[in-house]
PDB file of C-alpha atoms in Angstrom:
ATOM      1  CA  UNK A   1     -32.820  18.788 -33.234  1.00 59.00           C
ATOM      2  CA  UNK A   2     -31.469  15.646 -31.431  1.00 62.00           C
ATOM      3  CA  UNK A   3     -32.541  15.168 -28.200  1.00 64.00           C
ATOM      4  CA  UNK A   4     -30.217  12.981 -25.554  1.00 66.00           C
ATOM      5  CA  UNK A   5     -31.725  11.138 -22.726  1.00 68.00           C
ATOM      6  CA  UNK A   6     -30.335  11.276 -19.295  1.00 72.00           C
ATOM      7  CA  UNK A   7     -29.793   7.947 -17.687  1.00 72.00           C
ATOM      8  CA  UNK A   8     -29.311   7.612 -14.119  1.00 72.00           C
ATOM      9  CA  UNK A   9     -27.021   4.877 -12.964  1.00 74.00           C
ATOM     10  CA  UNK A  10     -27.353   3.908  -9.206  1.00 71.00           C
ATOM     11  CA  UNK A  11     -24.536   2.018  -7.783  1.00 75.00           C
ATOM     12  CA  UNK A  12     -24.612   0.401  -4.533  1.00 78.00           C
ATOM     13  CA  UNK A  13     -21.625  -0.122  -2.390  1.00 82.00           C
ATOM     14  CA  UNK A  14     -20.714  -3.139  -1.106  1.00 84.00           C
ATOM     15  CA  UNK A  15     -22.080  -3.843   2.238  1.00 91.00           C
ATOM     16  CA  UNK A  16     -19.423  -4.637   4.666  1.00 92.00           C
ATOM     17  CA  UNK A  17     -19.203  -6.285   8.381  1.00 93.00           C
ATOM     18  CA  UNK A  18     -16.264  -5.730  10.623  1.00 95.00           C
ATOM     19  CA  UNK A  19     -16.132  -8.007  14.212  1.00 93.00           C
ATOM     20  CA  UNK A  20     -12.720  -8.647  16.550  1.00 95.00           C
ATOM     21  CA  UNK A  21     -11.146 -12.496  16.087  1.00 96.00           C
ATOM     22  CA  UNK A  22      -9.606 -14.030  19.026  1.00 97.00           C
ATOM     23  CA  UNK A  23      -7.288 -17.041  18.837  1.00 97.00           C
ATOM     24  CA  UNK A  24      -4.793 -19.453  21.252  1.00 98.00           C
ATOM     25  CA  UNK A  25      -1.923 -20.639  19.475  1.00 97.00           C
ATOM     26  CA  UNK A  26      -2.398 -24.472  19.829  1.00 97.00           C
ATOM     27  CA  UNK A  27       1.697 -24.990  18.521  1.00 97.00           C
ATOM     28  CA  UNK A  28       4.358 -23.148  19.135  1.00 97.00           C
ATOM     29  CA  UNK A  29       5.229 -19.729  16.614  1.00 97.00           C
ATOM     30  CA  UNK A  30       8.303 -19.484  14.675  1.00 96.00           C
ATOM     31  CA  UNK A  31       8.934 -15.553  13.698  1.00 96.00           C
ATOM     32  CA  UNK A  32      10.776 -15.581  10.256  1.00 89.00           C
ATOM     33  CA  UNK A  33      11.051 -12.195   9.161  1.00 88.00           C
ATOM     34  CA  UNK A  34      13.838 -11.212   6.549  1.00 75.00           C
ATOM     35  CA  UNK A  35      17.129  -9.595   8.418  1.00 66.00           C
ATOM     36  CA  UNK A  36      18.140  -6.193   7.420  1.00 67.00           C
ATOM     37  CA  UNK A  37      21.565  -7.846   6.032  1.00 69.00           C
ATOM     38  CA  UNK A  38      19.531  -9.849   3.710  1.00 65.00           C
ATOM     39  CA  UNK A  39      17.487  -7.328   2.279  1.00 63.00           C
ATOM     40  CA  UNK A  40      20.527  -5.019   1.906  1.00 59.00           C
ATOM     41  CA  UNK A  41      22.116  -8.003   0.181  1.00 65.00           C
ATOM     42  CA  UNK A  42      19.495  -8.238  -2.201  1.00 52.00           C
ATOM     43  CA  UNK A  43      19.540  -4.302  -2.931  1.00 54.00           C
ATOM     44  CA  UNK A  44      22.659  -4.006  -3.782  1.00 59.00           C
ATOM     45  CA  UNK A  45      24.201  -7.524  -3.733  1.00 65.00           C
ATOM     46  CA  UNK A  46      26.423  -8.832  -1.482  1.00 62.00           C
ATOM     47  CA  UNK A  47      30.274  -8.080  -1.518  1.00 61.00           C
ATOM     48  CA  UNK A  48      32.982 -10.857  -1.670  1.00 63.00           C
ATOM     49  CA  UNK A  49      34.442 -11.902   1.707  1.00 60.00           C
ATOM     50  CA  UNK A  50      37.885 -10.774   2.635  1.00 59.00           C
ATOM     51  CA  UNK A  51      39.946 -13.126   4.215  1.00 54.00           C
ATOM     52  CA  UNK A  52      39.196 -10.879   7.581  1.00 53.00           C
ATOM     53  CA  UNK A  53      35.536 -11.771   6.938  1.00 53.00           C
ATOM     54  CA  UNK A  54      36.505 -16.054   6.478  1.00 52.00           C
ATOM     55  CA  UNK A  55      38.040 -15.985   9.544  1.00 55.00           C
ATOM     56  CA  UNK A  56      34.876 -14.190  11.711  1.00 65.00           C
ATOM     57  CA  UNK A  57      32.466 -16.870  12.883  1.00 65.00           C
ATOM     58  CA  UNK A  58      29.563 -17.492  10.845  1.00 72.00           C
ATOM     59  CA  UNK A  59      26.668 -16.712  12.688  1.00 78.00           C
ATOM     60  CA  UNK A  60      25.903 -13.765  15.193  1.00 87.00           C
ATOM     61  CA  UNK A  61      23.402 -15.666  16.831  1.00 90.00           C
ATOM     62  CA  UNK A  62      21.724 -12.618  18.949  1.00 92.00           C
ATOM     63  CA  UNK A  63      21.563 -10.118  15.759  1.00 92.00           C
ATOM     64  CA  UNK A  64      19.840 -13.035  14.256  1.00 93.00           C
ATOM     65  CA  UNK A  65      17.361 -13.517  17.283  1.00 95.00           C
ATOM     66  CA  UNK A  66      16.534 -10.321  17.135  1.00 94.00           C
ATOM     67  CA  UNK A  67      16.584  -9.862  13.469  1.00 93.00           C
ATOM     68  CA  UNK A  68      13.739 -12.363  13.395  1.00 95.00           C
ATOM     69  CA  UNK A  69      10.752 -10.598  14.460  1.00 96.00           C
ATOM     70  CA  UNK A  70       8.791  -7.757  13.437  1.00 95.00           C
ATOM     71  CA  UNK A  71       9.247  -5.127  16.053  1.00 95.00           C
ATOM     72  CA  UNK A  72       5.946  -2.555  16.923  1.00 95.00           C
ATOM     73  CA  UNK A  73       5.925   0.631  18.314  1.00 94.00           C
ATOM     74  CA  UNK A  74       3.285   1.785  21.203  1.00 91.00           C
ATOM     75  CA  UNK A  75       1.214  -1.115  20.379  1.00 95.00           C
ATOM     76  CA  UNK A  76      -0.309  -4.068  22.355  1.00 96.00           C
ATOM     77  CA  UNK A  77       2.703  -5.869  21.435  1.00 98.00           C
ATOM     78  CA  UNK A  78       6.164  -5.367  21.003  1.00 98.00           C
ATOM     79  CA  UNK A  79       6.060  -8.844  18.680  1.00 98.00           C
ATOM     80  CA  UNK A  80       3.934  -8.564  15.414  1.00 97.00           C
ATOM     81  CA  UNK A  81       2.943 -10.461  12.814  1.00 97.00           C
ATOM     82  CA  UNK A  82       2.368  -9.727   9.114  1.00 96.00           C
ATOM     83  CA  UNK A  83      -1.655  -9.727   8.827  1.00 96.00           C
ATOM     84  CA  UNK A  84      -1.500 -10.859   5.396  1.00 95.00           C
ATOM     85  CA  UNK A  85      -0.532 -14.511   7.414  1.00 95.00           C
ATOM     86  CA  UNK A  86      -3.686 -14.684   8.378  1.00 96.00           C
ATOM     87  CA  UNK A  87      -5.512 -14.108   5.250  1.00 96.00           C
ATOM     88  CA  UNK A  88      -3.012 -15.581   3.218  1.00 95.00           C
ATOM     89  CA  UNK A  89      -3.827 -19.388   5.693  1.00 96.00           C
ATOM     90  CA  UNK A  90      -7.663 -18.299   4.994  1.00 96.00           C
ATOM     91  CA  UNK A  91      -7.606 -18.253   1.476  1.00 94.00           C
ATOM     92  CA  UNK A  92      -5.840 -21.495   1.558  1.00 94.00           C
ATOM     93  CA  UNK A  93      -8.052 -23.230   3.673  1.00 93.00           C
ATOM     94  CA  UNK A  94     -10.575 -21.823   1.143  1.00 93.00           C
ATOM     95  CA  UNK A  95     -10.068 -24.777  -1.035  1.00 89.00           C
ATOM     96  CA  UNK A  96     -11.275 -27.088   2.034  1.00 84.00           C
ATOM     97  CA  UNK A  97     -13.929 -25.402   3.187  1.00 83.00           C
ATOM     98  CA  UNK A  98     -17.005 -26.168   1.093  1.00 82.00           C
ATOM     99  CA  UNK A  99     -19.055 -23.422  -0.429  1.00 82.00           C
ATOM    100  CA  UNK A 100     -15.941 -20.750  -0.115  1.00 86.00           C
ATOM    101  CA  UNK A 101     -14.117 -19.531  -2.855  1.00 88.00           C
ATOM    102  CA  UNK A 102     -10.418 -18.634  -2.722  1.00 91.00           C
ATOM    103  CA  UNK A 103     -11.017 -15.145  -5.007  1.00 91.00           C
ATOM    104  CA  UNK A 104     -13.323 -14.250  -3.281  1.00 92.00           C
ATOM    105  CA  UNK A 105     -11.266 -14.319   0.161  1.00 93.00           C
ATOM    106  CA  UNK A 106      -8.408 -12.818  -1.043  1.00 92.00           C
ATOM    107  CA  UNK A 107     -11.084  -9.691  -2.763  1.00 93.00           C
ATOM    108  CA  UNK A 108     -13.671  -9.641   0.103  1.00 95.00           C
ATOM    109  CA  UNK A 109     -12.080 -10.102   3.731  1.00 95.00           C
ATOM    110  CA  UNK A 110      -9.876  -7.086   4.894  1.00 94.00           C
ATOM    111  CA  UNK A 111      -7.736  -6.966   7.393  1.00 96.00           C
ATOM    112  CA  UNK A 112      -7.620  -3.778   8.728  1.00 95.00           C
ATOM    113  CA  UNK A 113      -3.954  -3.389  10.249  1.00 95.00           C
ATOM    114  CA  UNK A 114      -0.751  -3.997   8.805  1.00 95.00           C
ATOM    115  CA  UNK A 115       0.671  -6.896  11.863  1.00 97.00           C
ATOM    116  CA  UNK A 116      -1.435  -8.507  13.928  1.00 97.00           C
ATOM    117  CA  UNK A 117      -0.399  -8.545  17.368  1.00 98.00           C
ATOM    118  CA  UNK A 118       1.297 -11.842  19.199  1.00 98.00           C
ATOM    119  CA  UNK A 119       1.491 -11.968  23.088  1.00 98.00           C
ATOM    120  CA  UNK A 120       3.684 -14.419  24.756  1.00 98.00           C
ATOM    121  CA  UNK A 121       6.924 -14.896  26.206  1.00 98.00           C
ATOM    122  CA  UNK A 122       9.985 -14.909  23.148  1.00 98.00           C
ATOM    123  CA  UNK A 123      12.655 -17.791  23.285  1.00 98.00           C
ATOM    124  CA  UNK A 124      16.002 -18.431  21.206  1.00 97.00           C
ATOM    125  CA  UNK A 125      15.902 -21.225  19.357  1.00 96.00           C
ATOM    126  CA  UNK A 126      18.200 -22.617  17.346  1.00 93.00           C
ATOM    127  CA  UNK A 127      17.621 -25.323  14.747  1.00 89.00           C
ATOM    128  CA  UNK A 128      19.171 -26.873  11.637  1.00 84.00           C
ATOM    129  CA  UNK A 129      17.567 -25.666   8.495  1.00 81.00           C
ATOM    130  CA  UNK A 130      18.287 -26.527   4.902  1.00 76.00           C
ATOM    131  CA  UNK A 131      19.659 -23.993   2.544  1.00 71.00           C
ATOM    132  CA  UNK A 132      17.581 -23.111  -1.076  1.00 68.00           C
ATOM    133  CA  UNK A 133      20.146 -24.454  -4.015  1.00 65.00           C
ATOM    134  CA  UNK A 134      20.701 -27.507  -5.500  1.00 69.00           C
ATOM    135  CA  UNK A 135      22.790 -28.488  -2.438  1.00 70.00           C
ATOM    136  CA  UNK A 136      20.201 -27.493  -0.021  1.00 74.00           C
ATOM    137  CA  UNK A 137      23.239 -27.820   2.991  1.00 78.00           C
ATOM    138  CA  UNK A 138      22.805 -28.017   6.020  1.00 85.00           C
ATOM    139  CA  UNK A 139      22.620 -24.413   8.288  1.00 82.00           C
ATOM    140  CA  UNK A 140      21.673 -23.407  11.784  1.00 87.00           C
ATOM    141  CA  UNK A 141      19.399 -20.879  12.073  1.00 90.00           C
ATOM    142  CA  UNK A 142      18.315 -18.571  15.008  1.00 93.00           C
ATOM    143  CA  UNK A 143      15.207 -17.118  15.347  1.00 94.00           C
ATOM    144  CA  UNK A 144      12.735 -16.278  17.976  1.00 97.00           C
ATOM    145  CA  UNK A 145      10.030 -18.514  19.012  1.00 97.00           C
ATOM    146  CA  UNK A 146       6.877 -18.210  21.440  1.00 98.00           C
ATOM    147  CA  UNK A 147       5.755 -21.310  22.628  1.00 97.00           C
ATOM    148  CA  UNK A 148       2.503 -20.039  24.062  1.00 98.00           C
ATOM    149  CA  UNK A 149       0.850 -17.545  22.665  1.00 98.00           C
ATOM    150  CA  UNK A 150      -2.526 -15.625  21.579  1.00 98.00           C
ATOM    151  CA  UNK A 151      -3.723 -13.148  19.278  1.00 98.00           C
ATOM    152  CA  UNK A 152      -6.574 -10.400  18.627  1.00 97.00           C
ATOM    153  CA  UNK A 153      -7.229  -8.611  15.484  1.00 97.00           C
ATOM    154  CA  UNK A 154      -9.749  -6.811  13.667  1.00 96.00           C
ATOM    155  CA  UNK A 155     -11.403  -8.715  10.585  1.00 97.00           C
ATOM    156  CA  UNK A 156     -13.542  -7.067   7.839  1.00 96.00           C
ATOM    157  CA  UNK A 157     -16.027  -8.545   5.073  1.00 96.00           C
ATOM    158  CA  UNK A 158     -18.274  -8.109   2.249  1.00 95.00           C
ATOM    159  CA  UNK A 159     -21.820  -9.202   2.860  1.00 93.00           C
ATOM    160  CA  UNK A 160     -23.754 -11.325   2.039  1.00 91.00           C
ATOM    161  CA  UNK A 161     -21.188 -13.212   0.256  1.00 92.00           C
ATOM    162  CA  UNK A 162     -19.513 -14.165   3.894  1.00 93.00           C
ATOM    163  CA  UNK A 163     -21.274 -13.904   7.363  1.00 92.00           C
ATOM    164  CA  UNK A 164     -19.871 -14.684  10.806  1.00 92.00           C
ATOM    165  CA  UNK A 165     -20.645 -18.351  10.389  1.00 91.00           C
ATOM    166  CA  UNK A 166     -18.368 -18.635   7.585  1.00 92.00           C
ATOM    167  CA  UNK A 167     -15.764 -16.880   8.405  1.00 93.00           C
ATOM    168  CA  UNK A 168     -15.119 -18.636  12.335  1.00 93.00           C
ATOM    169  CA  UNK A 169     -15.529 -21.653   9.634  1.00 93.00           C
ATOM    170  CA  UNK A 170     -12.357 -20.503   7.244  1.00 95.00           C
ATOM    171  CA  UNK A 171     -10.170 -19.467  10.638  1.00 95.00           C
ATOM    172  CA  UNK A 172     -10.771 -22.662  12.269  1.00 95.00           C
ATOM    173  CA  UNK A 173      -9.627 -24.347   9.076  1.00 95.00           C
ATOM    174  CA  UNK A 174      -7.040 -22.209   8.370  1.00 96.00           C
ATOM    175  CA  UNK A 175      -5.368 -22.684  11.951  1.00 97.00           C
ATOM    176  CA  UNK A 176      -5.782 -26.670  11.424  1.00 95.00           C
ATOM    177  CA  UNK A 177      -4.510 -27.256   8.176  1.00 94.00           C
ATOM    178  CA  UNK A 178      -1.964 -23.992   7.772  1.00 95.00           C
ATOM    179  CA  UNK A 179      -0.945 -21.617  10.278  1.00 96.00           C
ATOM    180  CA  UNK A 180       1.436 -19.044  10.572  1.00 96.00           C
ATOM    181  CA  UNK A 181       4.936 -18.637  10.718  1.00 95.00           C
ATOM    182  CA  UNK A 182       8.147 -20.437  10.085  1.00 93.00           C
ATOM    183  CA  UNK A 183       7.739 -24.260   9.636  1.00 91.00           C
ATOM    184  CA  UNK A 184       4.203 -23.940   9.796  1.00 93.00           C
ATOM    185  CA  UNK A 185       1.570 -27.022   9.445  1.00 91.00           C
ATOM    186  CA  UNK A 186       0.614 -25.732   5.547  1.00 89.00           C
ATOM    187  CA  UNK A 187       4.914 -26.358   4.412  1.00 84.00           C
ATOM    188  CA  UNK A 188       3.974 -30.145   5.056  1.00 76.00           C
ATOM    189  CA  UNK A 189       7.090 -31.401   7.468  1.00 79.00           C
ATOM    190  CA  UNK A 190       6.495 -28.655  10.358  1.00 84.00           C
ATOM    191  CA  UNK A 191       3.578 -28.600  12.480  1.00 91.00           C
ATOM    192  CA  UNK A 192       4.200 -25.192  13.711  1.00 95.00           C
ATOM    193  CA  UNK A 193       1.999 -21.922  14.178  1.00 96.00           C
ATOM    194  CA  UNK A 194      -1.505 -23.367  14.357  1.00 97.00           C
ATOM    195  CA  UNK A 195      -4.093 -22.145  16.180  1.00 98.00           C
ATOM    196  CA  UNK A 196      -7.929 -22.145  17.135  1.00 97.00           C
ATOM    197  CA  UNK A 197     -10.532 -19.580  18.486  1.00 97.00           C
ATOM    198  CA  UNK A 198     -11.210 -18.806  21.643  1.00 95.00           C
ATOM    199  CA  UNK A 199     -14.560 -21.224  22.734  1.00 91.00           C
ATOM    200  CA  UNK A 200     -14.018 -22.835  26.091  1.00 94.00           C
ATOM    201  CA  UNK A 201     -13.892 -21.168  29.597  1.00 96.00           C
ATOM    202  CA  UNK A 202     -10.285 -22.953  29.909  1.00 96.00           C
ATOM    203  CA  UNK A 203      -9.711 -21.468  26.416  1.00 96.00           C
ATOM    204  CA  UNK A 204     -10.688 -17.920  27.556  1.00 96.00           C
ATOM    205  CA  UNK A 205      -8.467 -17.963  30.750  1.00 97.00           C
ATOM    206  CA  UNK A 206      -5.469 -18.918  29.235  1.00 97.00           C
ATOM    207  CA  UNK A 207      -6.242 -16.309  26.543  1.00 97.00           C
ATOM    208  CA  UNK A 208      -6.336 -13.522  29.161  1.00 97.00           C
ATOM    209  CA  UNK A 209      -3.006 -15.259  31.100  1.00 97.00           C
ATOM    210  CA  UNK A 210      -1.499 -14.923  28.067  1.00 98.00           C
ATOM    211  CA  UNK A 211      -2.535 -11.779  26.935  1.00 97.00           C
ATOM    212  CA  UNK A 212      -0.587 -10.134  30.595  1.00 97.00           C
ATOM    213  CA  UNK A 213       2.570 -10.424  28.113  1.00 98.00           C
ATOM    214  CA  UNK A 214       2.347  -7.705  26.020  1.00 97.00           C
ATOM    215  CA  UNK A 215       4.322  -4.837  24.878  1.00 97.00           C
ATOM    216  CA  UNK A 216       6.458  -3.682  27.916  1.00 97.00           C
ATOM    217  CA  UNK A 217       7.226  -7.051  28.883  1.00 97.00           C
ATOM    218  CA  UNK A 218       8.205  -8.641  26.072  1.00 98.00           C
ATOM    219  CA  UNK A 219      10.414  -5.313  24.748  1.00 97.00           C
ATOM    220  CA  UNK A 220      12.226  -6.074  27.686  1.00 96.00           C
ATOM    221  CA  UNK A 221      12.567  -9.976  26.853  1.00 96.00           C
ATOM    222  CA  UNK A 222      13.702  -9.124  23.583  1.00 96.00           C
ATOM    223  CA  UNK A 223      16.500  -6.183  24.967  1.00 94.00           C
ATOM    224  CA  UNK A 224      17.996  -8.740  27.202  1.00 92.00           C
ATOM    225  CA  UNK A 225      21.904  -9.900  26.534  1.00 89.00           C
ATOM    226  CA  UNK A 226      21.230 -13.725  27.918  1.00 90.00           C
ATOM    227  CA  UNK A 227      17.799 -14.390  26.006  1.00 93.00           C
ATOM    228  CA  UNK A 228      15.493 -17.217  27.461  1.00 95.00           C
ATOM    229  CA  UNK A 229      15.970 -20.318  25.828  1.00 96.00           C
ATOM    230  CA  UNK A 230      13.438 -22.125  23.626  1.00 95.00           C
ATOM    231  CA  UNK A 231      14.871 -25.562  24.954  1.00 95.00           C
ATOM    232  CA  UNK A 232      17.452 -27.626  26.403  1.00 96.00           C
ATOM    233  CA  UNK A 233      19.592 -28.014  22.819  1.00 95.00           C
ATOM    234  CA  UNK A 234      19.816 -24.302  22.040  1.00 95.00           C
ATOM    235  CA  UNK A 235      20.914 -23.715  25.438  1.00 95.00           C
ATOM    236  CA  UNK A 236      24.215 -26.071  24.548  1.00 94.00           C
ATOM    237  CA  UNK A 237      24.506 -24.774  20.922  1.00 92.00           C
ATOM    238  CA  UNK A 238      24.354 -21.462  22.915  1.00 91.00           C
ATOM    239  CA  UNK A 239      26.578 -22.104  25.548  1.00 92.00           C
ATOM    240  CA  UNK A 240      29.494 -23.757  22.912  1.00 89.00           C
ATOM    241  CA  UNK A 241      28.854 -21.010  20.612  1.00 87.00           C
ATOM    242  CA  UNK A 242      30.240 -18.050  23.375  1.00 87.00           C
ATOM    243  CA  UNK A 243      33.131 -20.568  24.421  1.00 86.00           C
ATOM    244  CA  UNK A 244      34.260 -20.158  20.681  1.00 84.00           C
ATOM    245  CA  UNK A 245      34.333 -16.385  20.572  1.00 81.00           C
ATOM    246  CA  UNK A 246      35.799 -16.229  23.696  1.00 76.00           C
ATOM    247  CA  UNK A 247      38.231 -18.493  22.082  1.00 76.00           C
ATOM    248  CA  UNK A 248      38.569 -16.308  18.996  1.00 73.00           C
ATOM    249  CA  UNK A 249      39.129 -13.408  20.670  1.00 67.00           C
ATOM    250  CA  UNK A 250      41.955 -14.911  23.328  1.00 62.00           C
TER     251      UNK A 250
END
C-alpha cells in the first residue's frame, strides 16, 4: 500500500511598515475633478442642443467651481484629494530615483485612505485651457485653486524592500519633478501642485498656520455665492461674466 508524505509549506507574510507623511505645497494646487455633467455625458451620451440651449451662456462658472473638487464628509478637510495622486507622482519619480523600481511602488506602498486631505484657503480661478481634438480650441475653464496649502496622510510599505529612507527619498522626488493636480510640474508646461516635506522650523510653522483651515472653514469658503478670487484676471472675467447674464436676462 502507497504511502503519501505530508509536506508542510510555511508561508511568511510580508512584513509591512506604516508612518504619517507631512508635506507644504511649494506651488499652488489646481483641483480637476470630473463634473457630474461630464460623467453623466459619458453614461449615457450627451443630447443635441435645442436652440433654447444655443442661446444659454456657455459656462456656469460657480457649478464649475464647485464641480471641481472632491468634497469630504466629517473629515479634516472639506477639500480632498485622490490618494492614488500621490502614489501615482511616486511611482513616476521611481524612474529617477536610483535603486527604486516603479513595480515595485505601485505593488508595495499602500495608501491607506481613499483622498488625502488638502488644507488651505479655495480660490476661483479662471484660465484658458485647450480642448482634446484635432482642433484643440481654445476654452475657459473654472476650477478651484489653493494657493497655499499642506497635507497629512497615512503611508504604508513592504519591508525590507523600502524603509523610511527611501521612501522621504521617492516623495521628495515625486513633489520636484511631478506633483499633483491640474497643470502639474510632471504634464511638462505647468509647474503646478509640487510640494516638499515638512524639515525646517519655518517649514513646520507654516504647516500648522496652514493646517487652522480645515473642514469647517473651508465648507464655508466653498458655500459662499461671491467666491474669493484666485487673482486679479478672474476677478474681471468674473465681474464681465455676471454683467452678461444680467444682460441676458433684461
Amino acid at each position: 500500500m502507497k504511502t503519501t508524505k505530508e509536506i508542510s509549506i510555511s508561508i511568511k507574510p510580508i512584513q509591512q511598515n506604516e508612518f504619517t507623511v507631512r508635506i507644504l505645497g511649494n506651488t499652488s494646487i489646481i483641483f480637476n475633478r470630473m463634473s457630474e455633467k461630464v460623467k453623466r455625458d459619458l453614461l449615457i451620451g450627451s443630447r443635441r442642443k435645442t436652440e433654447a440651449d444655443k442661446k444659454k451662456i456657455k459656462h456656469n462658472v460657480i457649478d464649475d467651481y464647485k464641480a471641481s473638487v472632491h468634497k469630504q464628509v466629517n473629515r479634516e478637510t472639506f477639500l480632498g484629494f485622490p490618494s492614488t495622486g500621490i502614489k501615482g507622482a511616486m511611482g513616476t519619480a521611481a524612474i529617477e530615483t536610483e535603486g527604486v523600481a516603479k513595480t515595485n511602488v505601485n505593488r508595495l506602498i499602500f495608501l491607506p485612505d481613499e483622498y488625502i486631505p488638502i488644507y488651505g484657503k479655495p480660490l476661483l480661478s479662471m484660465a484658458v485651457v485647450r480642448t482634446a481634438g484635432m482642433n484643440k480650441a481654445p476654452d475657459i475653464r473654472t476650477r478651484c485653486m489653493i494657493r497655499e496649502w499642506c497635507s497629512e496622510f497615512k503611508i504604508r510599505f513592504a519591508v525590507p524592500t523600502f524603509d523610511k529612507t527611501s521612501i522621504f527619498s521617492l516623495i521628495t522626488n515625486a513633489g520636484f519633478m511631478c506633483g499633483i493636480g491640474d497643470n502639474r510640474q510632471e504634464k511638462g508646461k505647468g509647474n503646478f501642485g509640487t510640494f516638499s516635506l515638512i524639515s525646517t522650523k519655518e517649514d513646520k510653522a507654516k504647516f500648522e498656520k496652514i493646517k487652522k483651515l480645515g473642514y469647517d472653514y473651508q465648507k464655508k469658503e466653498m458655500q459662499k455665492e461671491l467666491p474669493n478670487f484666485s487673482d486679479e484676471e478672474t476677478k474681471e472675467l468674473y465681474e464681465f461674466y455676471q454683467k452678461d447674464l444680467i444682460r441676458r436676462v433684461a
